[in-house]
Amino acid sequence: MLITCNLMRSDASYSDFFCNFDELKMTCFLYNCSILLIVYFIKIRGPMKKRIFTMLSLLFLGILITGAISAQEIRVTGKVSDAADGSALVGVTIQEKGTTKGTTTDLNGNYTITVSPTGTLVVSYVGYTQQEIPINNQTTINVRMAVGELMLREIMVIGYGTVRKEDATGSVKAVSSEYFNPGIVSSPQEMVIGKMAGVQITTGGGAPGSGATIRIRGGSSLRASNDPLIVIDGVAIDTDGPTGMRNPLSTINQNDIETFTVLKDASATAIYGSRASNGVIIITTKKGSAGKSLTVNYSGNVSISNPIKNVEVFSAAEFRQLIATKFASNAQAQTLLGDSNTSWQKEIFQTAVSHDHNINFSGGMGDLPYRVSIGYTSQNGILKTDNLQRLTGAINIAPSFLDDYLKVELNAKGMTNNNTFANQGAIGGSLSMDPTQPTDFLWKNPDGSPLFVAPMNPLTQLYDQEDIATVNRFIGNLMLEYKMHFLPALKAKLNLGLDQSGSKGTVTIPVGSFLNYATYHGLGRDTEYDQKKTNSLLDFYFDYTGDIGAHSRISAIAGYSWQHFYRDGKTLTTSTDGVTSYEDSDYKSENFLISFFGRVNYVLYDKYLLTATLRYDGSSRFSPETRWGLFPSAAFAWNISKEGFLLNNKVLSNLKLRLGYGVTGQQNLSDNDYPYQAVYTYADPGAYYQFGNVFIQTSRAGGYDANLKWEETTTYNAGLDFGFLKDRITGDLDLYYRKTIDLINEIPVPAGTNLTNQIVTNVGDLENRGIEFSINARAIATSDLEWEIGFNATFNENKITKLTAVDDPAYKGVFVGGISGGVGNNIQIHSVGYPSYAFYVQEQVYDADGKPIEGLYVDRNNDGAITGDDRYRYQKPAPTVFMGFSSLLRYKNLDFNLNGRVNLGNYIYNNVFSSAGSYANMAASGYLSNRVKNVEFTNFENSQYFSDYFIENGSFMKLDNVSVGYNFNNLMQDKLKLRVYCNAQNLITVTKYTGLDPEVFSGIDNNIYPRPRTFMLGVSLTY
Amino acid sequence: MTMKTLYKILSLTVIIFSLLITSCVKDLDTIPLDDDVLTSEKIYSDFNNYEKVLAKVYAGLAVSGQRGPDGNNDLRGLDEGFGQYTRAYFYAQELPTDEAILGWNDGNLRDYQEMDWSASNEFIFNMYSRIFYQISLCNEFIRETAADKLTDRGFNSTQISTIETFRNEARFLRAFSYYHALDMFGSVPFVTEKDAVGSFLPTQISRTDLFDYVETELLAVEGNLMAPKTNDYGRVDQASAWMLLARLYLNAEVYGVSAQYTEAITYSKKVIDAGYTLEDNYAEMFMADNQTANGIIFAIPYDGINIKTWGGTCFIINAQVGGSMLPADFGISGGWWGLRAKPQFVDKFPTDNSDKRKMFYTAGQAKDITDMFNFNHGYAVTKWKNVKSTGGAGVNATHPDTDQPIFRLADAYLMYAEAVLRGGTGGDLSAALGYVNEIRTKAYGNTTGNITQPQLTLSFILDERARELYWEGYRRTDLIRYGLFTGGGYIWQWKGGVQAGVATNEKYNLFPIPDADMGANPNLVQNEGY
């Protein structure tokens, strides 16, 4: 709001005084840049708040000056008509290029717009060729628009370059900023949730800025990473984020993102070879444009988050009743009851207020396009003590030299992230803590010492542990593109990238705290850790694009890529007084990837498209004999709608068939960079051995597989793109089949053959098959009213087809999916013939009332006894079908958006119910503990962890996001645009699941930080 | 595009690429950067490292990984809580018997206590994995210390002789783990230092052949180990080899070979004659300063600062405490509410407290176990402590200083007596009676507990072994030798999965080969009945 006031004061005479001084503009730009430089690269000392204040004050000053010197503007009017019949065109968009100034034509085809006299108008309308008209001081500009093809000629981002959308052969889906889910504060992944078929994004929970799991067409690996490769402005970033950071992607400010492009099939991803098996996400950020005047945008919002519902546990009154009746014979239990009525879940959760501010400057200084942005976020969690603060900055400049023969692009993004992590153990603690006790209550032994086996007071868990971290990260790249003088169609490109981060964190528990008393003996805990990561990248490649005669067009690239990943760090844990050391460890590791790659796109008659790629990758993680992998792909596409018989079809405006094949690899073991080498590891303190009176630091031989190599995924894809009614309705349909062989998998070694019991090796096959469908329609498109709706659906089936070196039908599989309750209990299994992470449970027997009978299961193997061998594979956590839907409605300046998702066939193990769902140890010696009310139904005396009663159908429909906004376009003589919006997130969930939230990626619901419902009010000002 | 331009492009590409290839492809040859991680070659080039590698072979019995008490696990996919060797051994040897019950609802732990386990039991897999991990560690060290390799590395003769002692200890430790495999699994995959690390499928050795192998190995190293009581504390000597040989011979019939009680007498006698004495105060052998207690031939050392695990004595002491027991009395900051004794075992002791080995905690504890998950069902045991004989607790209130005895003189006495009773020659009954009464005199503090010749029967020995050696990992083997482990000859609570106890199938005398290994190695044949 302060900004508005400052701008208001910059009256006409004041601006006239400055308006023609280009030097001043330059000064102004440099001033703004220097602010960012000061803030990011020269550290301003002091607490976060002080830093923010300094930064904002400097910025306001900058805006004041900048605002004062913007150019004089003129008012242009005109009429837009159809070139063929001269009829008026209604709802045509007229925009000043490189700015956000725009309008649409009225019912008579007329428009009025205030623009810079030296600017360019961009006139666009669906189904017509877009035009760019230099204004040249004209005040009347009439436009005749022709029905054209150019509107199809959109550019699409692909690996190492771009392609005309009509020439694309792969399964590629892009979402641009105007379609992003609104109201997202710090997790960029969430902006495209539900937007793309085949892309499943699951947030990690309700913690501020929590990360998200992205799966493109199901997971292709079992043990190795299933995360897609993420490339930001040409830099493939490290998705194993720095420690101390909640979400690696929050390095970039969500407001800086221009497009999210997802490469799904192997013909599109294979150019990234060894890192592409799980798809590739290419993120491009916003840029300035040459020759445009400065635009300043401020956007900010305030939001309030609330927990939606609680897990049903016994209230204090119910708890007293239960102890008095069920445990009547337990005299001690009666004396342990307290007099309070505490709802522990209410105590640990809160209404959280968060705010977010961003400001950016963009434009072109002569031929130098630039964009500078800075953002600040402060988010509180609904779990008390949880907080995230983030400061981001980004600079993008793109100068050209030598008559545009040399183009340079420089991107720099910096971030400082201060996290205060709440102890999430308090969530589970709040379920078991006795509700009859006051909020400061702690269970004690008769001698006053902590009673370890009793539940810990969740408020103690929250307030006695301080867990804070600061992470600084920089992602930047310099891209040089040189057009060969002797052959301008041939360009040489050099991309140098750097992704560097530094983390520092501390976890402290004060002396005498009951929290983790057993581990730290009441002496408290002081953990200090740090980590440094440096990932560097060099890409060098040639790019040729040109017509080669015979109705043929060709584009080709060939190049080389070098990447180095380095990380080191250390952790030191001592008692709070520093005397006793509990952990003192450090690590240092690196790996390299070296690649050669090439791609050819061939287009014949604009109808027949052929793409072939080849990548040859070497990884330092494998031995010289196995480290190189060759990853080819080929794709064919046919623009059927360009054939004569469809050329002038009034209904069908686009029809394209795509066929693709490709092989991609996987080498990301994430936890070991030397898996093929025989290495010895020294012991850390605490794991020594005693010879005589000396404690010897031992040295352990580690297991290794000298023959470890790439995991390979082969993908087949068939797709159809279609458009109807001049592309008012567009959509696509894809079928895919992906087979992964030589899975990098961790399997039991034949006993005695290696220096471990399980080894990471290449064993097993896995397949995913699926169907994707998406459709978008501009249902209404008039100047006043527009309505765009979108829908997508994905069916995916995942199956393990081989798991061991030798086929043994008796082999059950690899146990996975640790649960809370007991030690080492696993609820899931990888088995041949079943989906990965299938639940492995016992089949519950029910009584006549439909209640489970404790301990009674179906004797599935008919051996007369009910044992662990009667477990069977039942369902899986991944949805069989998932869908996304969205609606964008605009009436004049008012807009209304909503979007949501549907998941079908995703199952959940309700670990909250299974672990806190029995009467056992509820009234044990010395303490009481609460249970979920579900135990009233099951009447389980002891936990029945493996009962399939706890596997529930988690299918759901969620309305994720609803927002209403209003645009004021004509403030301050059209110089200022203001948008005000409000937004609600996580509004409605429809599900049969009895737990808090059916969206659980792992399928094991325990101690999940509940996703809050958030209401947000935001403004966006553009000048 | 003319041929000329094409030529230019191609030549430029070739030049740049060849530059890049030569300079950068070498980057792919990486070796570990971490100071704590060394390649095998570097390790064995330095004499000082041999002791560190041997220490790890020992530590394989003591801790679960390279960070105490957990972190950097030796084994993968198995919890470090129950993943440590002697804790796995305690589970296997004690939980299926009349001596102990563990009140935790962990996975298939219950099957262990109810004697209805299957090949997919993770605790059995854990024991099996620990045994073969230990064997692999030994094989690697034995392979890397072959005489020719030591000469090639240029060590002098003193160094070589030190390394050879190390090597013999590693051979002993390999035989020790193979003995566990022989005892618990019978016929198992067989791997020695001759098999290189990597992907191959070991063949199965029969139980009798494995008996011969263990015997041969022990006899081979026996003479080359240090003389009794001359080696460093925490390392094995000749007496350890004799103890293991005696145990091997005593159980020979169970292992499918002919009775060898005479040999059992020979080797237990060697231990008895080696100069050890029984500890006067039984309790002191299980306390925080038990490294000074008499009668312990070999113990796995623990230390609250330097040797920490969730297994070993940490598990026994913490799991032992619960109910109204005061953790401070045990030198720990809190109990885990787990282990208790079964009533049939409690009844092995006289009803009065004359036998000082009778160490039960009964306040608030019911003798009978109606609910195995309720700590108050079953008497608690107070045998193990992290408290010093001189008073005061160990340095760490969770991870005790208490060492875990593996071989004790009392066992040698009892083995001698049993072997004599079973008809072995070279010993005599009066000596046997003397040894047993020596034990009982220590237990009672006087001779009131002494027995007479007619009272010295095989069943008395079995009960005396329970009283003397309970919760030290002997019970399963002992009951099997007496034919009382499975079947209906002896019933205790929860045997067979019902509270009163029922007869069980004799297949449970052996554990199954875990299905994980059956799946990994098609050469294996499962034990009968599984």
PDB file of N, CA and C in Angstrom, chain A residues 585-587 672 674 677-684 687-688 696-703 755, chain B residues 32 34-40 43-44 49 52-53 55-57 59 65-67 71-74 133 137:
ATOM      1  N   SER A 585      30.382 -36.488  12.733  1.00  0.00           N
ATOM      2  CA  SER A 585      30.583 -37.162  11.453  1.00  0.00           C
ATOM      3  C   SER A 585      30.704 -36.136  10.337  1.00  0.00           C
ATOM      4  N   ASP A 586      31.359 -36.541   9.298  1.00  0.00           N
ATOM      5  CA  ASP A 586      31.444 -35.671   8.132  1.00  0.00           C
ATOM      6  C   ASP A 586      31.457 -36.515   6.873  1.00  0.00           C
ATOM      7  N   TYR A 587      31.203 -35.893   5.766  1.00  0.00           N
ATOM      8  CA  TYR A 587      31.223 -36.617   4.500  1.00  0.00           C
ATOM      9  C   TYR A 587      31.654 -35.663   3.396  1.00  0.00           C
ATOM     10  N   ASN A 672      25.166 -43.307  -2.810  1.00  0.00           N
ATOM     11  CA  ASN A 672      26.502 -43.888  -2.962  1.00  0.00           C
ATOM     12  C   ASN A 672      27.075 -43.518  -4.319  1.00  0.00           C
ATOM     13  N   TYR A 674      30.206 -44.432  -5.188  1.00  0.00           N
ATOM     14  CA  TYR A 674      31.284 -45.369  -5.543  1.00  0.00           C
ATOM     15  C   TYR A 674      30.804 -46.811  -5.388  1.00  0.00           C
ATOM     16  N   GLN A 677      33.205 -49.891  -6.248  1.00  0.00           N
ATOM     17  CA  GLN A 677      34.556 -50.013  -5.713  1.00  0.00           C
ATOM     18  C   GLN A 677      34.573 -50.678  -4.334  1.00  0.00           C
ATOM     19  N   ALA A 678      35.649 -51.454  -4.110  1.00  0.00           N
ATOM     20  CA  ALA A 678      35.853 -52.044  -2.791  1.00  0.00           C
ATOM     21  C   ALA A 678      36.423 -50.956  -1.895  1.00  0.00           C
ATOM     22  N   VAL A 679      35.646 -50.510  -0.938  1.00  0.00           N
ATOM     23  CA  VAL A 679      36.140 -49.456  -0.054  1.00  0.00           C
ATOM     24  C   VAL A 679      35.956 -49.840   1.404  1.00  0.00           C
ATOM     25  N   TYR A 680      36.792 -49.259   2.221  1.00  0.00           N
ATOM     26  CA  TYR A 680      36.742 -49.474   3.666  1.00  0.00           C
ATOM     27  C   TYR A 680      36.334 -48.169   4.333  1.00  0.00           C
ATOM     28  N   THR A 681      35.488 -48.270   5.325  1.00  0.00           N
ATOM     29  CA  THR A 681      34.993 -47.087   6.014  1.00  0.00           C
ATOM     30  C   THR A 681      35.395 -47.133   7.479  1.00  0.00           C
ATOM     31  N   TYR A 682      35.999 -46.063   7.948  1.00  0.00           N
ATOM     32  CA  TYR A 682      36.342 -45.980   9.371  1.00  0.00           C
ATOM     33  C   TYR A 682      35.088 -45.747  10.198  1.00  0.00           C
ATOM     34  N   ALA A 683      35.129 -46.223  11.419  1.00  0.00           N
ATOM     35  CA  ALA A 683      33.999 -46.044  12.317  1.00  0.00           C
ATOM     36  C   ALA A 683      33.994 -44.640  12.897  1.00  0.00           C
ATOM     37  N   ASP A 684      32.785 -44.131  13.142  1.00  0.00           N
ATOM     38  CA  ASP A 684      32.646 -42.902  13.900  1.00  0.00           C
ATOM     39  C   ASP A 684      32.740 -43.257  15.383  1.00  0.00           C
ATOM     40  N   ALA A 687      31.332 -46.452  17.884  1.00  0.00           N
ATOM     41  CA  ALA A 687      31.246 -47.775  17.268  1.00  0.00           C
ATOM     42  C   ALA A 687      32.651 -48.376  17.151  1.00  0.00           C
ATOM     43  N   TYR A 688      33.463 -48.125  18.181  1.00  0.00           N
ATOM     44  CA  TYR A 688      34.813 -48.665  18.201  1.00  0.00           C
ATOM     45  C   TYR A 688      34.801 -50.072  18.791  1.00  0.00           C
ATOM     46  N   ILE A 696      39.770 -49.158  19.641  1.00  0.00           N
ATOM     47  CA  ILE A 696      40.298 -49.114  18.281  1.00  0.00           C
ATOM     48  C   ILE A 696      39.222 -48.576  17.335  1.00  0.00           C
ATOM     49  N   GLN A 697      39.617 -47.611  16.510  1.00  0.00           N
ATOM     50  CA  GLN A 697      38.701 -47.159  15.462  1.00  0.00           C
ATOM     51  C   GLN A 697      38.718 -48.219  14.365  1.00  0.00           C
ATOM     52  N   THR A 698      37.591 -48.867  14.164  1.00  0.00           N
ATOM     53  CA  THR A 698      37.575 -50.003  13.249  1.00  0.00           C
ATOM     54  C   THR A 698      37.483 -49.536  11.800  1.00  0.00           C
ATOM     55  N   SER A 699      37.809 -50.440  10.905  1.00  0.00           N
ATOM     56  CA  SER A 699      37.693 -50.142   9.485  1.00  0.00           C
ATOM     57  C   SER A 699      36.903 -51.265   8.820  1.00  0.00           C
ATOM     58  N   ARG A 700      35.812 -50.899   8.195  1.00  0.00           N
ATOM     59  CA  ARG A 700      34.884 -51.903   7.680  1.00  0.00           C
ATOM     60  C   ARG A 700      34.945 -52.018   6.161  1.00  0.00           C
ATOM     61  N   ALA A 701      35.068 -53.251   5.700  1.00  0.00           N
ATOM     62  CA  ALA A 701      34.984 -53.510   4.265  1.00  0.00           C
ATOM     63  C   ALA A 701      33.521 -53.410   3.856  1.00  0.00           C
ATOM     64  N   GLY A 702      33.253 -52.668   2.797  1.00  0.00           N
ATOM     65  CA  GLY A 702      31.864 -52.489   2.367  1.00  0.00           C
ATOM     66  C   GLY A 702      31.518 -53.388   1.202  1.00  0.00           C
ATOM     67  N   GLY A 703      30.240 -53.677   1.082  1.00  0.00           N
ATOM     68  CA  GLY A 703      29.762 -54.473  -0.046  1.00  0.00           C
ATOM     69  C   GLY A 703      29.815 -53.653  -1.330  1.00  0.00           C
ATOM     70  N   LEU A 755      29.976 -58.386   1.033  1.00  0.00           N
ATOM     71  CA  LEU A 755      30.242 -57.852   2.364  1.00  0.00           C
ATOM     72  C   LEU A 755      29.046 -57.073   2.896  1.00  0.00           C
TER      73      LEU A 755
ATOM     74  N   PRO B  32      36.968 -42.240  -3.696  1.00  0.00           N
ATOM     75  CA  PRO B  32      36.307 -41.544  -2.583  1.00  0.00           C
ATOM     76  C   PRO B  32      37.107 -40.348  -2.074  1.00  0.00           C
ATOM     77  N   ASP B  34      36.156 -38.750   0.816  1.00  0.00           N
ATOM     78  CA  ASP B  34      36.024 -38.718   2.272  1.00  0.00           C
ATOM     79  C   ASP B  34      37.249 -39.343   2.945  1.00  0.00           C
ATOM     80  N   ASP B  35      37.777 -38.652   3.957  1.00  0.00           N
ATOM     81  CA  ASP B  35      38.941 -39.174   4.682  1.00  0.00           C
ATOM     82  C   ASP B  35      38.640 -40.501   5.374  1.00  0.00           C
ATOM     83  N   ASP B  36      37.360 -40.741   5.674  1.00  0.00           N
ATOM     84  CA  ASP B  36      36.992 -41.953   6.393  1.00  0.00           C
ATOM     85  C   ASP B  36      36.776 -43.143   5.469  1.00  0.00           C
ATOM     86  N   VAL B  37      36.878 -42.913   4.178  1.00  0.00           N
ATOM     87  CA  VAL B  37      36.616 -43.983   3.227  1.00  0.00           C
ATOM     88  C   VAL B  37      37.866 -44.207   2.379  1.00  0.00           C
ATOM     89  N   LEU B  38      38.394 -45.415   2.433  1.00  0.00           N
ATOM     90  CA  LEU B  38      39.622 -45.703   1.690  1.00  0.00           C
ATOM     91  C   LEU B  38      39.411 -46.911   0.787  1.00  0.00           C
ATOM     92  N   THR B  39      40.100 -46.927  -0.319  1.00  0.00           N
ATOM     93  CA  THR B  39      39.999 -48.103  -1.172  1.00  0.00           C
ATOM     94  C   THR B  39      40.739 -49.269  -0.501  1.00  0.00           C
ATOM     95  N   SER B  40      40.337 -50.453  -0.882  1.00  0.00           N
ATOM     96  CA  SER B  40      40.901 -51.676  -0.325  1.00  0.00           C
ATOM     97  C   SER B  40      42.435 -51.673  -0.437  1.00  0.00           C
ATOM     98  N   ILE B  43      44.067 -49.432   2.151  1.00  0.00           N
ATOM     99  CA  ILE B  43      43.939 -49.976   3.505  1.00  0.00           C
ATOM    100  C   ILE B  43      45.048 -50.983   3.776  1.00  0.00           C
ATOM    101  N   TYR B  44      45.198 -51.939   2.887  1.00  0.00           N
ATOM    102  CA  TYR B  44      46.108 -53.040   3.170  1.00  0.00           C
ATOM    103  C   TYR B  44      47.573 -52.714   2.888  1.00  0.00           C
ATOM    104  N   ASN B  49      46.717 -50.542   9.622  1.00  0.00           N
ATOM    105  CA  ASN B  49      45.294 -50.735   9.351  1.00  0.00           C
ATOM    106  C   ASN B  49      44.822 -52.153   9.647  1.00  0.00           C
ATOM    107  N   LYS B  52      42.912 -52.412  12.712  1.00  0.00           N
ATOM    108  CA  LYS B  52      41.602 -51.761  12.587  1.00  0.00           C
ATOM    109  C   LYS B  52      40.604 -52.672  11.878  1.00  0.00           C
ATOM    110  N   VAL B  53      41.091 -53.386  10.866  1.00  0.00           N
ATOM    111  CA  VAL B  53      40.184 -54.280  10.132  1.00  0.00           C
ATOM    112  C   VAL B  53      39.816 -55.481  11.005  1.00  0.00           C
ATOM    113  N   ALA B  55      39.718 -55.394  14.207  1.00  0.00           N
ATOM    114  CA  ALA B  55      38.815 -54.866  15.229  1.00  0.00           C
ATOM    115  C   ALA B  55      37.382 -54.829  14.706  1.00  0.00           C
ATOM    116  N   LYS B  56      37.230 -54.580  13.395  1.00  0.00           N
ATOM    117  CA  LYS B  56      35.871 -54.576  12.839  1.00  0.00           C
ATOM    118  C   LYS B  56      35.281 -55.982  12.821  1.00  0.00           C
ATOM    119  N   VAL B  57      36.143 -56.967  12.587  1.00  0.00           N
ATOM    120  CA  VAL B  57      35.640 -58.340  12.598  1.00  0.00           C
ATOM    121  C   VAL B  57      35.085 -58.664  13.992  1.00  0.00           C
ATOM    122  N   ALA B  59      34.118 -56.293  16.121  1.00  0.00           N
ATOM    123  CA  ALA B  59      33.015 -55.350  16.344  1.00  0.00           C
ATOM    124  C   ALA B  59      31.733 -55.819  15.657  1.00  0.00           C
ATOM    125  N   GLY B  65      26.871 -51.133  13.343  1.00  0.00           N
ATOM    126  CA  GLY B  65      27.318 -50.366  12.186  1.00  0.00           C
ATOM    127  C   GLY B  65      28.537 -49.540  12.527  1.00  0.00           C
ATOM    128  N   GLN B  66      28.859 -48.593  11.682  1.00  0.00           N
ATOM    129  CA  GLN B  66      30.056 -47.776  11.883  1.00  0.00           C
ATOM    130  C   GLN B  66      29.766 -46.484  12.635  1.00  0.00           C
ATOM    131  N   ARG B  67      28.584 -46.372  13.200  1.00  0.00           N
ATOM    132  CA  ARG B  67      28.316 -45.238  14.058  1.00  0.00           C
ATOM    133  C   ARG B  67      27.545 -45.750  15.273  1.00  0.00           C
ATOM    134  N   GLY B  71      23.381 -45.945  12.854  1.00  0.00           N
ATOM    135  CA  GLY B  71      23.832 -45.130  11.730  1.00  0.00           C
ATOM    136  C   GLY B  71      24.925 -45.864  10.996  1.00  0.00           C
ATOM    137  N   ASN B  72      24.892 -45.782   9.658  1.00  0.00           N
ATOM    138  CA  ASN B  72      25.880 -46.482   8.839  1.00  0.00           C
ATOM    139  C   ASN B  72      25.888 -47.985   9.168  1.00  0.00           C
ATOM    140  N   ASN B  73      24.702 -48.542   9.093  1.00  0.00           N
ATOM    141  CA  ASN B  73      24.452 -49.949   9.411  1.00  0.00           C
ATOM    142  C   ASN B  73      25.303 -50.896   8.556  1.00  0.00           C
ATOM    143  N   ASP B  74      25.742 -52.003   9.173  1.00  0.00           N
ATOM    144  CA  ASP B  74      26.452 -53.034   8.408  1.00  0.00           C
ATOM    145  C   ASP B  74      25.501 -53.731   7.440  1.00  0.00           C
ATOM    146  N   TYR B 133      27.167 -62.219   7.372  1.00  0.00           N
ATOM    147  CA  TYR B 133      27.933 -60.981   7.268  1.00  0.00           C
ATOM    148  C   TYR B 133      29.282 -61.165   7.968  1.00  0.00           C
ATOM    149  N   LEU B 137      33.031 -60.952   6.434  1.00  0.00           N
ATOM    150  CA  LEU B 137      34.087 -60.070   6.958  1.00  0.00           C
ATOM    151  C   LEU B 137      35.358 -60.865   7.235  1.00  0.00           C
TER     152      LEU B 137
END
